[in-house]
Short mmCIF file of C-alpha atoms in Angstrom, two decimals:
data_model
loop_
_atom_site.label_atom_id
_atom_site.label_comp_id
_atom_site.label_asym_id
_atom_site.label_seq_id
_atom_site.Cartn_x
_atom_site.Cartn_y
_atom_site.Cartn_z
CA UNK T 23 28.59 33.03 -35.38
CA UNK T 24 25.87 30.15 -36.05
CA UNK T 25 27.58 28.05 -33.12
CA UNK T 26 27.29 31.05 -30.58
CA UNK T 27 23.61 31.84 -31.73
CA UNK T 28 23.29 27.81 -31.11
CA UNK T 29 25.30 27.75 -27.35
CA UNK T 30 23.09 30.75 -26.88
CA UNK T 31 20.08 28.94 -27.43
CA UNK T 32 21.01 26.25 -25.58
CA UNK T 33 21.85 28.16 -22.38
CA UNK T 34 18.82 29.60 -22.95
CA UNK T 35 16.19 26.61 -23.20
CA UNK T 36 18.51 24.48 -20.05
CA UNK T 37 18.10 28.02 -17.84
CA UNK T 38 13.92 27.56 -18.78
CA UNK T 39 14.06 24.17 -17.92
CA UNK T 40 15.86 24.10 -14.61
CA UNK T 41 13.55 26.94 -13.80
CA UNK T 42 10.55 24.82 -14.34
CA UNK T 43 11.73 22.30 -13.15
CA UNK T 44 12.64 23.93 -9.60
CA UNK T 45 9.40 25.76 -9.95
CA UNK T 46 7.47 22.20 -9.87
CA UNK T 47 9.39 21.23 -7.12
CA UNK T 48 8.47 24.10 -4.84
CA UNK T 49 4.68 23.17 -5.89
CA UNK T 50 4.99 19.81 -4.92
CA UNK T 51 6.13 20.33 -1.37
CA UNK T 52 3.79 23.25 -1.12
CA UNK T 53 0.95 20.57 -1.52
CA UNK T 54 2.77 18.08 0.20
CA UNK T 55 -0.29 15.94 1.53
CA UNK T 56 2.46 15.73 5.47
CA UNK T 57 2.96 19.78 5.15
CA UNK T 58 5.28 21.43 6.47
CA UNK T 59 5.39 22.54 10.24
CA UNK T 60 3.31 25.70 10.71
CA UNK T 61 3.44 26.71 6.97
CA UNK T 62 0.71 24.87 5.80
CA UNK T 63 -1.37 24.45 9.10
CA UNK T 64 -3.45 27.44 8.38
CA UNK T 65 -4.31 26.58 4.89
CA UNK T 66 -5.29 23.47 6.11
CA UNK T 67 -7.57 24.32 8.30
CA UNK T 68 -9.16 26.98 6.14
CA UNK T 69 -10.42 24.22 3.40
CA UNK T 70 -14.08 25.02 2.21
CA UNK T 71 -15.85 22.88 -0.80
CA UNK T 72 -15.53 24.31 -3.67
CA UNK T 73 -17.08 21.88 -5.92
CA UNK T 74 -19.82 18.91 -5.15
CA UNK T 75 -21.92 16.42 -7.06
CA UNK T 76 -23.92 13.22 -6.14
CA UNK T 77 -24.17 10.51 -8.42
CA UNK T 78 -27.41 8.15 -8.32
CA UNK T 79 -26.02 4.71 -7.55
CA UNK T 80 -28.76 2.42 -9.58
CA UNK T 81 -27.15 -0.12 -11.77
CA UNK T 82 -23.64 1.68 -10.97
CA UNK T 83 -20.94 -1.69 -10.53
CA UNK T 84 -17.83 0.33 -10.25
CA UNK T 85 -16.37 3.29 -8.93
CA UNK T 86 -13.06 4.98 -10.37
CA UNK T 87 -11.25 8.33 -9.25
CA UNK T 88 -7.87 8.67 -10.52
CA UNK T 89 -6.21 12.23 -9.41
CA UNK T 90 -2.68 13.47 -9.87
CA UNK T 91 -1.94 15.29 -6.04
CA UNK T 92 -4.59 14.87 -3.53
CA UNK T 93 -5.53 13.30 -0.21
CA UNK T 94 -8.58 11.04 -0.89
CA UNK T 95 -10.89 10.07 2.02
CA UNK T 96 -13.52 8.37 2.33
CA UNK T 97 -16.90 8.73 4.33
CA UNK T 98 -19.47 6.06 4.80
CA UNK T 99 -22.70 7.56 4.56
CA UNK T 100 -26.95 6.20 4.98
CA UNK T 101 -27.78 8.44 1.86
CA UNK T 102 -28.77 6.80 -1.35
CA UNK T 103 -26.51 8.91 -3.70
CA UNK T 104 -22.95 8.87 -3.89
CA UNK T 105 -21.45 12.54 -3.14
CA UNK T 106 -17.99 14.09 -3.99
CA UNK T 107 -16.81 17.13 -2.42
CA UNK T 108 -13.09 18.95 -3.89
CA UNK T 109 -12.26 21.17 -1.05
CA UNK T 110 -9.51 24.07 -0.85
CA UNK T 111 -8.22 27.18 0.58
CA UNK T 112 -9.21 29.17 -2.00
CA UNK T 113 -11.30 29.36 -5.04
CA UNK T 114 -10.20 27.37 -7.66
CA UNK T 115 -9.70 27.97 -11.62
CA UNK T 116 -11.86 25.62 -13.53
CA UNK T 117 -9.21 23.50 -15.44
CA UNK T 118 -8.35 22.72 -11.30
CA UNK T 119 -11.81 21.60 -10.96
CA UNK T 120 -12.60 17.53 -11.32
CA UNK T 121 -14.41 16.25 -14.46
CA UNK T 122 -16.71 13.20 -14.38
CA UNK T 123 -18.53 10.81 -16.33
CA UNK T 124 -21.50 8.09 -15.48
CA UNK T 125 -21.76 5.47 -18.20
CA UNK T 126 -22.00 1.66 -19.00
CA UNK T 127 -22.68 0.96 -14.89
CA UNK T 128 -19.40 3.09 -14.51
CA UNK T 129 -19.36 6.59 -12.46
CA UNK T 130 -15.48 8.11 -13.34
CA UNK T 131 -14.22 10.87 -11.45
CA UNK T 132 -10.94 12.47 -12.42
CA UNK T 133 -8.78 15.26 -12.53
CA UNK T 134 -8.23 17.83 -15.31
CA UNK T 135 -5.16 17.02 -17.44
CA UNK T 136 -2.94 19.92 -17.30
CA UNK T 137 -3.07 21.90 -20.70
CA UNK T 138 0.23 23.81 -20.13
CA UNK T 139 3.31 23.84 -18.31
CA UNK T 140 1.88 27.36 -16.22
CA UNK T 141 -0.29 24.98 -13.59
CA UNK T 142 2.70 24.49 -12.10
CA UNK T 143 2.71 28.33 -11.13
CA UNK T 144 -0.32 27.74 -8.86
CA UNK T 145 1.04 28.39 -5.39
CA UNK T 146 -0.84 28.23 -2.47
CA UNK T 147 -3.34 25.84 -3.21
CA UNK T 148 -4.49 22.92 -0.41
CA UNK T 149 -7.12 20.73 -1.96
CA UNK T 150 -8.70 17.55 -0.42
CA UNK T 151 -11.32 15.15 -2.15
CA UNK T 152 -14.07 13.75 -0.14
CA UNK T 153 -15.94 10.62 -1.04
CA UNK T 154 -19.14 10.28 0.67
CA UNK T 155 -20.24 6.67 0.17
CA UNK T 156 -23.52 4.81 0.65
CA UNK T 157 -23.05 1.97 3.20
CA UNK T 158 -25.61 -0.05 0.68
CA UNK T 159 -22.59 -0.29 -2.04
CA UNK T 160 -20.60 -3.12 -1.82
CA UNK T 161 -19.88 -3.27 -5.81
CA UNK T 162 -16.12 -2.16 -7.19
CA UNK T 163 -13.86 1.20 -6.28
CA UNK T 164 -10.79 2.16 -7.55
CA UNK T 165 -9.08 5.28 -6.00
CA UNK T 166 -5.34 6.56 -7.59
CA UNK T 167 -3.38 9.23 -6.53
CA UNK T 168 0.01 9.89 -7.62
CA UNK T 169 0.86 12.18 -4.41
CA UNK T 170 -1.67 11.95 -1.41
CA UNK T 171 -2.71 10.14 1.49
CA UNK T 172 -5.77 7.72 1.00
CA UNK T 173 -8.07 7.29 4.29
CA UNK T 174 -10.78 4.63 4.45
CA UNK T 175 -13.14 4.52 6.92
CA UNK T 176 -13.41 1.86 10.04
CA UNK T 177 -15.22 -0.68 8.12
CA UNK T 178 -15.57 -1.26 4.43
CA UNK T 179 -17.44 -4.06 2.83
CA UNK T 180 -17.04 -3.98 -1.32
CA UNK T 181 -17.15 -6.86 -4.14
CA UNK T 182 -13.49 -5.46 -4.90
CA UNK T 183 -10.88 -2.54 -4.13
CA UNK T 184 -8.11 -1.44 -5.83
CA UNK T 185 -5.67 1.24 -4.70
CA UNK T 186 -2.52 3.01 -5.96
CA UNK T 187 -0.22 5.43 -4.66
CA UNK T 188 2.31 6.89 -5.92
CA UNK T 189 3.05 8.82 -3.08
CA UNK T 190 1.46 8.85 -0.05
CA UNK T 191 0.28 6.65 3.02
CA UNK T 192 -2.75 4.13 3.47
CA UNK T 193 -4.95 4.52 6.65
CA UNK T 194 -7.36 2.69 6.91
CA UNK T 195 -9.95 0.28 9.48
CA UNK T 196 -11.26 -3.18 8.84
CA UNK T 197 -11.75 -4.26 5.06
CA UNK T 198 -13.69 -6.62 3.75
CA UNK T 199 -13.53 -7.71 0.01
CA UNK T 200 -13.78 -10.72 -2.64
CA UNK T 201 -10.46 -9.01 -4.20
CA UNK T 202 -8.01 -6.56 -3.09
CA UNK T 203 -5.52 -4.89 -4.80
CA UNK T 204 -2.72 -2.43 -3.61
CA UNK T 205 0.24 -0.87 -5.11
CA UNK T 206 2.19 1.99 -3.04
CA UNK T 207 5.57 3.54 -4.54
CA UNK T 208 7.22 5.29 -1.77
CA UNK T 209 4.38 5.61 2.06
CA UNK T 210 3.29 3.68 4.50
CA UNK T 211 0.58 1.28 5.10
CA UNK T 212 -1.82 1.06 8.61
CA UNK T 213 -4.36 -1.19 8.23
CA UNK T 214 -6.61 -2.87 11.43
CA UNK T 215 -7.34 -5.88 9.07
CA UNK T 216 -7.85 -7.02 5.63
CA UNK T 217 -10.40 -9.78 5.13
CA UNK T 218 -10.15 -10.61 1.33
CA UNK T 219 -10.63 -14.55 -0.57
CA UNK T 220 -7.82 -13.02 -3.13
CA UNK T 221 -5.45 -10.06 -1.96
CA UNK T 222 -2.45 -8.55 -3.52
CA UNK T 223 0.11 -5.74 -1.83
CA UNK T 224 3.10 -4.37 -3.33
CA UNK T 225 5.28 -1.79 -1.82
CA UNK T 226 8.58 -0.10 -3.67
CA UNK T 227 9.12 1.77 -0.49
CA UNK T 228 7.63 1.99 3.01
CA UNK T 229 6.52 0.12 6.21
CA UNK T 230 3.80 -2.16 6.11
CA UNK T 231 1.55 -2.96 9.33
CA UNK T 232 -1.80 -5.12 9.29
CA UNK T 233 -3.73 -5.92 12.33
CA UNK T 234 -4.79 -9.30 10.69
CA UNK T 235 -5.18 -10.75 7.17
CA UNK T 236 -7.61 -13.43 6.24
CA UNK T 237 -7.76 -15.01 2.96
CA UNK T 238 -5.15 -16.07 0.34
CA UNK T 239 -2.72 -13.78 -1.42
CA UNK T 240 0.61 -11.79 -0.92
CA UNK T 241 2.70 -9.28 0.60
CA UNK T 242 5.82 -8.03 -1.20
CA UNK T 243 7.78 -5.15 -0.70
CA UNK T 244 11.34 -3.98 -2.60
CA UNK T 245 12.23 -2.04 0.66
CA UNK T 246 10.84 -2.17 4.45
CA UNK T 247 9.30 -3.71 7.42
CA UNK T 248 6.35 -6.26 7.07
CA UNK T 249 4.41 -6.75 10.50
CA UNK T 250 1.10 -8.61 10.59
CA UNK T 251 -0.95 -9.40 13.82
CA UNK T 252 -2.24 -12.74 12.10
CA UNK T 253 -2.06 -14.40 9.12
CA UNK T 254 -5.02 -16.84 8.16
CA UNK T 255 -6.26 -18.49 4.93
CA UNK T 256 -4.96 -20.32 1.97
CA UNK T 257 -1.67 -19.71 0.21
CA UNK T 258 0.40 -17.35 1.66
CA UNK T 259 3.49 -15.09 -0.41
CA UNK T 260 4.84 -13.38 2.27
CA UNK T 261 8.68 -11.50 1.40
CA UNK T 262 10.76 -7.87 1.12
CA UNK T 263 14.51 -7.45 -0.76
CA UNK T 264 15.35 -5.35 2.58
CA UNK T 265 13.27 -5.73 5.81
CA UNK T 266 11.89 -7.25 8.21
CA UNK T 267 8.73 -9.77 8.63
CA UNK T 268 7.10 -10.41 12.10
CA UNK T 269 4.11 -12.42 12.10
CA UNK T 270 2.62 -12.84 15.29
CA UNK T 271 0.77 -15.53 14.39
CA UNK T 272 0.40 -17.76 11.12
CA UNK T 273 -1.89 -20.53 9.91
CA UNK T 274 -1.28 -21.47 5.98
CA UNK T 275 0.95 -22.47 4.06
CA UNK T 276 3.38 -20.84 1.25
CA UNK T 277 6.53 -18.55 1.36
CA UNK T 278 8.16 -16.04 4.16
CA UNK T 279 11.63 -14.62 2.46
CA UNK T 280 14.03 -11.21 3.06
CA UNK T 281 16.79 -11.07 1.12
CA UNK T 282 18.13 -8.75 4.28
CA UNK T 283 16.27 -8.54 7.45
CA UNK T 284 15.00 -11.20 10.05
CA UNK T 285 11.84 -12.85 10.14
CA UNK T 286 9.94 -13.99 13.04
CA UNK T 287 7.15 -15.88 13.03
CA UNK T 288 4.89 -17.20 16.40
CA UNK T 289 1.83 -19.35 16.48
CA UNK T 290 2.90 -20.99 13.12
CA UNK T 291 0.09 -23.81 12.29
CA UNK T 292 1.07 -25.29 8.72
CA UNK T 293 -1.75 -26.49 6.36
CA UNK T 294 0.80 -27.17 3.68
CA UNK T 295 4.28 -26.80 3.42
CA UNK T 296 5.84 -23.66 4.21
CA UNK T 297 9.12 -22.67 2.87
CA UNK T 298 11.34 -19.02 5.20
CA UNK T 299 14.23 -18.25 3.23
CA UNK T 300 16.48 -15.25 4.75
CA UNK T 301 19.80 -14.88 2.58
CA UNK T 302 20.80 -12.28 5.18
CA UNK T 303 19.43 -12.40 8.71
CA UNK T 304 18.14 -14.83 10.92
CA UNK T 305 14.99 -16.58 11.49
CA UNK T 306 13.02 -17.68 14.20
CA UNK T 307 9.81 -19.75 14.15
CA UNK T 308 7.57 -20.68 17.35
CA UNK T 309 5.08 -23.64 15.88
CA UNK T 310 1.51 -23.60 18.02
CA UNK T 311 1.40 -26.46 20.61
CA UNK T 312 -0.89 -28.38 18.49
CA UNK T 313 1.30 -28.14 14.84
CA UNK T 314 2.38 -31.11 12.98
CA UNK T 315 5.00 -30.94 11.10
CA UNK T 316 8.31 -32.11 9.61
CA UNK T 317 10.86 -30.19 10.17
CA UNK T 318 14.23 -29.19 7.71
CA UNK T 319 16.62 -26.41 8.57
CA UNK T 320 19.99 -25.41 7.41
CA UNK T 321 22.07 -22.79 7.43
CA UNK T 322 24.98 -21.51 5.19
CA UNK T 323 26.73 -19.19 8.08
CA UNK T 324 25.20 -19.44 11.00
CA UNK T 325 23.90 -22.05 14.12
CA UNK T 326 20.50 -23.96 14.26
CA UNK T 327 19.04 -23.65 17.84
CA UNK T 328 15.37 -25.72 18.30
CA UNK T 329 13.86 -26.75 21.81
CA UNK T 330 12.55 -29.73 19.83
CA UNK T 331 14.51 -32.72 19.24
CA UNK T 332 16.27 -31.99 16.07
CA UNK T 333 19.24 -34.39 14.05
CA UNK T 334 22.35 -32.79 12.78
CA UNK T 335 24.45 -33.37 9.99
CA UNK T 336 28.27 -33.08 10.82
CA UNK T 337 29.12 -29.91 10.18
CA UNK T 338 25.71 -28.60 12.30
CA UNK T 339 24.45 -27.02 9.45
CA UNK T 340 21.69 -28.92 8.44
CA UNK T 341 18.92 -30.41 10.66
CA UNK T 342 15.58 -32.36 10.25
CA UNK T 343 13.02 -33.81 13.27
CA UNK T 344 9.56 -33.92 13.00
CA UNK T 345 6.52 -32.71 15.64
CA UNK T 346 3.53 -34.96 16.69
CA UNK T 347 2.93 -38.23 15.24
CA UNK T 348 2.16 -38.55 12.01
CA UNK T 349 3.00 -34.63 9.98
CA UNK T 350 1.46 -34.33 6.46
CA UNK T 351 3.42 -30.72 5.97
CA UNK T 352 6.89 -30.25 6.40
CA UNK T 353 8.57 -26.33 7.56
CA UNK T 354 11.84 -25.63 5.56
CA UNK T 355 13.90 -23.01 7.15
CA UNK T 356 16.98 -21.79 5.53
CA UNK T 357 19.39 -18.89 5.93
CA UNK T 358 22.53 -18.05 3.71
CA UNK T 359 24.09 -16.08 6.82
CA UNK T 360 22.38 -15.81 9.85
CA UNK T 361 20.83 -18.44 12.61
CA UNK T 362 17.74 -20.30 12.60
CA UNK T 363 15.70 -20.52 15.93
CA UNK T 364 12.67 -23.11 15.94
CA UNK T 365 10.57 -23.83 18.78
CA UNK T 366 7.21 -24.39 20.50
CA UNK T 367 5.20 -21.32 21.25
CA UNK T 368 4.33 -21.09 24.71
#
């Protein structure tokens, strides 16, 4: 009898638990920050503020919001005070209401931490959090979401940013920072260009597109497509597991690697050694008319094609030459299986 009463109980507490769980679930693409063809366009469109407050920006050095679902944007703005707007279809409970806190040089603005497992019966909310920024900061902000879109506006001039997304996209127009930080889990990244002395990007899952990037840092991503206009600066750490990179054009020095994908690189002009590594795909690099450099390719599977004078090894898997007179820097291409193209950009 005791081991029927205990399967009992067990059915029991599994049947709550899937139904939770599925009940989350629904919630979560409810407020999916994409929607859903026409069954979130109205809400949408019918978002109203529903809670506001400016913050006084005198001796304030850093900026945090950290929320668990919402699309983030943010506004520039010629007012003194900084002002944050929660917007929704509907009114709002207060434990769905933000909290903040302005201490120590620090202004924090956060979600509510759920007290129960019954938020998750909320249906039918759209919320959206608007940050309406004075153009005259240029100290620290650090925006998190865990599922939502962040949207920065054309320019943005700050000491540093920091940004993390769980889930969600990056849009966003020219940046300009001392440090930048970004980590995405599973979106996409649209940037015009990121002008930063010490940058850092790292993607689980999702394409990543920059108009240009100036400065010295890195790019990595566990799983898609890496596409920069230009890459400029110092040290360079450029690579995906499964991708691939296109530069269309590249001064530095560093690393370019996919462990499966191709990368392509025109308008390379080394100011150190630069090592592409593709274990497999191919590779193809177009050095700028005026590039010095040694030159050391080899494949594992695959053929070396160059326009520029290169010397084989026997078996044509291994070549070295050199561009202009006297090279300081020397470009190591290497594929496991897969060809290596080098040339002269035209």
């Amino acid at each position: 009898m005791n081991k029927k009463n205990s399967l009992l109980t067990q059915i029991i507490v599994w049947g709550v638990v899937a139904f939770l769980l599925l009940s989350a679930f629904t919630v979560l693409l409810s407020r999916s920050a994409s929607g859903f063809s026409g069954l979130s366009a109205n809400s949408w469109d019918s978002l109203r503020t529903i809670q506001e407050e400016s913050f006084p920006l005198e001796s304030v050095n850093e900026l945090e919001f950290d929320f668990s679902s919402m699309d983030i944007t943010v506004y520039p703005t010629k007012e003194e005070d900084l002002t944050v707007k929660l917007l929704a279809n509907r009114d709002l409970r207060p434990e769905e209401l933000f909290v903040s806190s302005a201490e120590n040089g620090k202004v924090l603005v956060k979600s509510r931490p759920h007290r129960s497992f019954f938020w998750m019966f909320s249906f039918g909310a759209f919320k959206r959090l608007e940050i309406h920024l004075p153009e005259r900061y240029a100290e620290s902000l650090n925006i998190e979401t865990s599922s939502g879109n962040i949207t920065l506006p054309e320019t943005l001039a700050l000491h540093s940013l920091a940004l993390h997304l769980s889930s969600g996209n990056l849009s966003a127009g020219d940046i300009h920072t001392e440090e930048f930080a970004l980590g995405l889990t599973s979106g996409n990244i649209r940037l015009d260009a990121l002008n930063s002395a010490r940058y850092e990007m790292r993607i689980t899952s999702g394409d990543t597109e920059v108009g240009a990037v100036r400065g010295t840092g890195s790019i990595g991503s566990s799983s898609g497509n890496i596409r920069v206009g230009s890459v400029s600066g110092g040290a360079q750490d450029i690579s995906t597991a499964s991708g691939n990179i296109r530069l269309d054009g590249f001064t530095g020095h560093g690393e370019i690697s996919t462990q499966s994908g191709n990368i392509r690189a025109e308008e390379a002009l080394l100011t150190g050694d630069l090592d592409v590594r593709v274990t497999s795909g191919s590779a193809s690099i177009a050095l700028a008319k005026e590039a010095e450099a040694n030159i050391e390719a080899s494949v594992t599977s695959g053929d070396i094609d160059s326009d520029i004078p290169l010397s084989y090894d026997k078996q044509g898997r291994h070549a070295t030459g050199q561009v202009g007179e006297n090279p300081a820097n020397t470009l190591f291409v290497r594929t496991t299986s897969g060809d290596v193209r080098i040339s002269r950009a035209e």
